[in-house]
Amino acid sequence: MLLRPGKRLRYLTTRAVAPIGAVTSKRTFFFGARLRTDVPLFGRGDESLFVDDVELVGPGVDQAASPDSAWRPLGTMPHDDVYLLDSSLVLGYCNDEIPGWKAFVNDHVQMGKRFYLLPQAAAIASEHAVELPDGFVRAKFDDGAHEMSQVERDAVREEVIRTLDIQGTRRARFRVSIDLLVEACHFVAAADPSQLSADDVHYNRVVFASSNLASIKRLVGCRAKADLVQRALSKHALGTMTRVRHVSARQSWNDFCRLPSVIYPRCY
């Protein structure tokens, strides 16, 4: 496989010659440029359903290491979608750290739209002494529903960690990202109708957005991972996982593992 200018590194799929356990199935591969005209990208790594430690080095990384070819300019991101934000995009807006994001947010708010902050995202913004701008509002739950308790959140997080076999220091590294994804799915199932309508859910307009690509890839970077996370969420009656969108500092965006549209049950 050659990585030439304009080409991107895609996920590699292999088939085992005999039935083996997914956790013990591991492929080690090497890659590198062979011609001067190829992208100067070199590295090695282990890749499996659960392990995705791939080191990419060289000046071609930003050009070639995108997860797929579906990246679109940030200015084309739909304003009709309903956005649930994690803390990375809140802080990215307030500190103007993501090129093009502030302009998109300002246009969105001028149209009378809102961005909804999940409880943990709002708490993290508060810890950083960030004053939320107009258009950023805290997610509200329907009458009779409630925010997830710490016990509930811990139980779902541990289910996801166990399902994806996240080991060692990664458990702490991905803790907040897992909690935010879980909160997003809980909010979709139990949102105040004034913020999230049944049509928004049915027509798949709800998006959980983040600028944290490493966490997105670890949790839902391919269909197999997304299906496993969905299975873990279903065990805790959290319905179908919402769309996950990466907002890139390269002024582009991409959706990961979009799941079918579905009417979510309300929690009472």
Coordinates of C-alpha atoms in Angstrom, one line a residue:
M1 CA 0.0 0.0 0.0
L2 CA 1.5 3.3 -1.0
L3 CA 0.6 6.7 0.6
R4 CA 0.9 9.3 -2.1
P5 CA 0.2 13.0 -1.8
G6 CA -3.6 13.5 -1.5
K7 CA -4.1 9.9 -0.3
R8 CA -5.2 9.0 3.2
L9 CA -4.4 6.1 5.6
R10 CA -7.5 4.0 6.0
Y11 CA -8.3 1.3 8.5
L12 CA -6.9 -2.1 7.5
T13 CA -9.2 -5.2 7.7
T14 CA -7.8 -8.7 7.8
R15 CA -9.4 -12.1 8.1
A16 CA -8.1 -14.8 10.5
V17 CA -7.4 -18.2 8.9
A18 CA -8.9 -20.0 12.0
P19 CA -11.3 -19.0 14.8
I20 CA -9.3 -17.2 17.5
G21 CA -10.2 -14.9 20.3
A22 CA -10.6 -11.2 19.4
V23 CA -8.5 -10.1 22.3
T24 CA -5.5 -12.3 21.3
S25 CA -5.8 -11.5 17.6
K26 CA -3.2 -9.0 16.7
R27 CA -1.6 -7.8 13.5
T28 CA 1.8 -6.1 13.4
F29 CA 2.6 -4.1 10.3
F30 CA 5.2 -1.8 8.9
F31 CA 4.8 0.9 6.4
G32 CA 7.0 3.6 4.8
A33 CA 7.5 5.6 1.6
R34 CA 9.4 3.9 -1.2
L35 CA 9.6 6.8 -3.7
R36 CA 10.5 10.4 -3.3
T37 CA 7.1 11.4 -4.6
D38 CA 5.3 9.4 -1.9
V39 CA 4.2 10.9 1.4
P40 CA 7.2 10.9 3.8
L41 CA 5.4 8.8 6.4
F42 CA 7.0 6.0 8.4
G43 CA 6.0 3.9 11.4
R44 CA 5.0 0.6 12.9
G45 CA 2.3 -0.6 15.2
D46 CA -0.1 -3.3 16.4
E47 CA -3.7 -3.2 15.2
S48 CA -6.7 -5.2 16.4
L49 CA -10.3 -4.7 17.4
F50 CA -9.2 -3.6 20.8
V51 CA -5.6 -2.3 20.4
D52 CA -4.9 0.6 18.1
D53 CA -1.4 1.8 19.1
V54 CA -0.1 3.0 15.8
E55 CA 2.8 5.4 15.8
L56 CA 3.0 7.8 12.8
V57 CA 6.0 10.0 12.4
G58 CA 7.3 12.3 9.6
P59 CA 6.1 15.4 7.9
G60 CA 3.3 13.6 6.1
V61 CA 1.4 12.8 9.3
D62 CA -1.1 15.6 9.1
Q63 CA -1.7 15.0 5.4
A64 CA -2.1 11.2 5.4
A65 CA -3.3 10.0 8.8
S66 CA -6.9 11.0 8.7
P67 CA -9.2 8.0 9.5
D68 CA -11.1 8.1 6.2
S69 CA -11.7 10.2 3.1
A70 CA -15.0 11.7 4.2
W71 CA -13.6 14.9 5.7
R72 CA -15.5 18.0 4.6
P73 CA -14.8 21.7 5.1
L74 CA -15.9 23.1 8.5
G75 CA -18.0 25.7 6.8
T76 CA -20.3 23.0 5.3
M77 CA -21.3 21.5 8.7
P78 CA -25.1 21.5 8.9
H79 CA -26.8 24.2 11.0
D80 CA -29.9 22.0 11.1
D81 CA -28.2 19.5 13.4
V82 CA -28.6 19.6 17.2
Y83 CA -25.2 19.8 18.8
L84 CA -24.2 18.3 22.2
L85 CA -20.7 19.5 22.9
D86 CA -17.9 18.1 25.0
S87 CA -15.6 20.3 26.9
S88 CA -12.9 20.4 24.2
L89 CA -15.2 22.4 21.9
V90 CA -16.3 24.7 24.6
L91 CA -12.8 25.5 25.6
G92 CA -11.7 25.6 22.0
Y93 CA -14.3 28.3 21.3
C94 CA -13.5 30.4 24.4
N95 CA -9.8 30.2 23.8
D96 CA -10.1 30.4 20.0
E97 CA -8.0 27.3 19.6
I98 CA -9.8 25.6 16.7
P99 CA -9.6 27.5 13.4
G100 CA -13.0 28.1 11.9
W101 CA -14.9 26.8 14.9
K102 CA -15.7 30.3 16.4
A103 CA -17.0 31.5 13.0
F104 CA -19.3 28.5 12.7
V105 CA -20.6 28.9 16.3
N106 CA -21.3 32.6 15.8
D107 CA -23.2 31.9 12.6
H108 CA -25.2 29.1 14.3
V109 CA -26.1 31.3 17.2
Q110 CA -27.1 34.2 14.9
M111 CA -29.6 31.8 13.3
G112 CA -31.3 31.4 16.7
K113 CA -29.7 28.0 17.3
R114 CA -28.2 26.7 20.5
F115 CA -25.4 24.4 21.6
Y116 CA -26.1 22.1 24.5
L117 CA -23.6 21.3 27.2
L118 CA -23.7 18.0 28.9
P119 CA -23.3 18.1 32.7
Q120 CA -19.7 17.1 32.8
A121 CA -18.8 19.5 30.0
A122 CA -20.4 22.3 31.9
A123 CA -18.5 21.3 35.0
I124 CA -15.2 21.2 33.2
A125 CA -15.8 24.6 31.7
S126 CA -16.6 25.9 35.2
E127 CA -13.3 24.4 36.6
H128 CA -11.4 26.4 33.9
A129 CA -13.2 29.6 34.9
V130 CA -14.7 29.8 31.4
E131 CA -17.7 32.2 31.1
L132 CA -20.1 30.5 28.7
P133 CA -20.9 32.7 25.7
D134 CA -24.5 33.3 24.4
G135 CA -25.9 30.2 22.7
F136 CA -24.2 27.7 25.0
V137 CA -26.8 26.3 27.4
R138 CA -26.8 23.5 29.9
A139 CA -28.7 20.4 28.8
K140 CA -32.1 20.0 30.6
F141 CA -34.0 16.8 31.3
D142 CA -37.6 16.1 30.8
D143 CA -40.0 16.2 33.8
G144 CA -39.6 12.9 35.7
A145 CA -36.2 12.2 34.2
H146 CA -32.9 13.0 35.9
E147 CA -29.2 13.4 35.3
M148 CA -27.2 10.2 35.7
S149 CA -26.0 9.6 39.2
Q150 CA -22.3 8.9 39.8
V151 CA -23.2 5.2 40.5
E152 CA -25.1 4.9 37.2
R153 CA -22.3 6.6 35.2
D154 CA -19.6 4.4 36.8
A155 CA -21.5 1.3 36.0
V156 CA -22.0 2.2 32.3
R157 CA -18.4 3.4 32.0
E158 CA -17.0 0.1 33.4
E159 CA -19.2 -1.8 31.0
V160 CA -17.8 0.1 28.0
I161 CA -14.2 -0.3 29.4
R162 CA -14.7 -4.0 29.8
T163 CA -16.4 -4.4 26.4
L164 CA -13.6 -2.6 24.6
D165 CA -10.9 -4.2 26.8
I166 CA -9.3 -0.9 27.7
Q167 CA -6.3 -1.7 29.9
G168 CA -3.9 0.0 32.2
T169 CA -3.4 3.8 32.1
R170 CA -5.9 4.1 29.2
R171 CA -8.7 3.5 31.7
A172 CA -8.0 6.9 33.3
R173 CA -7.2 8.5 29.9
F174 CA -10.5 7.7 28.3
R175 CA -12.6 8.0 31.4
V176 CA -14.0 11.5 30.7
S177 CA -14.6 10.8 27.0
I178 CA -16.6 7.7 27.9
D179 CA -18.6 9.5 30.5
L180 CA -19.5 12.3 28.0
L181 CA -20.6 9.8 25.3
V182 CA -22.7 8.0 27.9
E183 CA -24.2 11.4 29.1
A184 CA -25.0 12.3 25.5
C185 CA -26.9 9.1 24.9
H186 CA -28.8 9.5 28.2
F187 CA -29.7 13.1 27.3
V188 CA -31.1 12.0 23.9
A189 CA -33.3 9.4 25.7
A190 CA -34.5 11.8 28.4
A191 CA -34.2 15.4 27.1
D192 CA -36.5 18.3 27.8
P193 CA -38.7 18.6 24.7
S194 CA -38.0 22.3 24.6
Q195 CA -34.4 21.5 23.7
L196 CA -34.7 18.2 21.8
S197 CA -37.8 17.2 19.9
A198 CA -39.0 13.8 18.9
D199 CA -38.4 14.9 15.2
D200 CA -34.8 15.8 16.0
V201 CA -34.2 12.3 17.2
H202 CA -36.2 10.5 14.6
Y203 CA -34.5 12.3 11.7
N204 CA -31.1 11.7 13.2
R205 CA -30.3 15.4 13.7
V206 CA -28.6 14.9 17.1
V207 CA -24.8 15.0 17.1
F208 CA -22.3 14.6 19.9
A209 CA -19.4 16.7 18.8
S210 CA -15.8 16.8 20.0
S211 CA -12.3 17.8 18.9
N212 CA -10.7 14.9 20.6
L213 CA -9.9 12.6 17.7
A214 CA -8.0 10.0 19.8
S215 CA -10.9 9.3 22.1
I216 CA -13.4 9.2 19.2
K217 CA -11.3 6.6 17.3
R218 CA -10.8 4.6 20.4
L219 CA -14.5 4.4 21.2
V220 CA -16.2 4.4 17.8
G221 CA -13.4 4.5 15.2
C222 CA -14.8 1.6 13.3
R223 CA -18.1 -0.2 13.0
A224 CA -17.0 -3.1 15.2
K225 CA -16.1 -0.8 18.1
A226 CA -19.3 1.2 17.7
D227 CA -21.4 -2.0 17.8
L228 CA -19.7 -3.1 20.9
V229 CA -20.3 0.3 22.6
Q230 CA -23.9 0.2 21.5
R231 CA -24.2 -3.3 23.1
A232 CA -22.9 -1.9 26.4
L233 CA -25.2 1.1 26.3
S234 CA -28.2 -1.2 25.6
K235 CA -27.5 -3.2 28.7
H236 CA -28.2 -0.1 30.7
A237 CA -31.3 0.9 28.7
L238 CA -29.6 3.9 27.1
G239 CA -31.2 3.4 23.6
T240 CA -29.3 3.8 20.4
M241 CA -26.0 5.7 20.3
T242 CA -26.1 9.2 18.9
R243 CA -23.9 10.3 16.0
V244 CA -20.4 11.2 16.9
R245 CA -18.7 14.0 15.0
H246 CA -15.1 15.2 15.0
V247 CA -14.4 18.9 14.5
S248 CA -10.8 19.1 13.4
A249 CA -8.3 21.9 13.9
R250 CA -7.7 21.5 10.1
Q251 CA -11.0 23.3 9.6
S252 CA -12.8 20.1 8.6
W253 CA -15.4 17.7 10.1
N254 CA -16.4 14.1 9.9
D255 CA -19.0 11.7 11.3
F256 CA -18.0 8.4 12.8
C257 CA -20.1 5.2 12.5
R258 CA -23.4 6.7 11.9
L259 CA -26.1 4.4 13.3
P260 CA -29.7 4.1 11.9
S261 CA -32.3 6.6 12.9
V262 CA -34.6 5.5 15.7
I263 CA -37.2 6.9 18.1
Y264 CA -35.6 6.8 21.5
P265 CA -37.7 5.8 24.5
R266 CA -38.4 8.5 27.1
C267 CA -37.2 7.8 30.7
Y268 CA -39.8 8.3 33.4

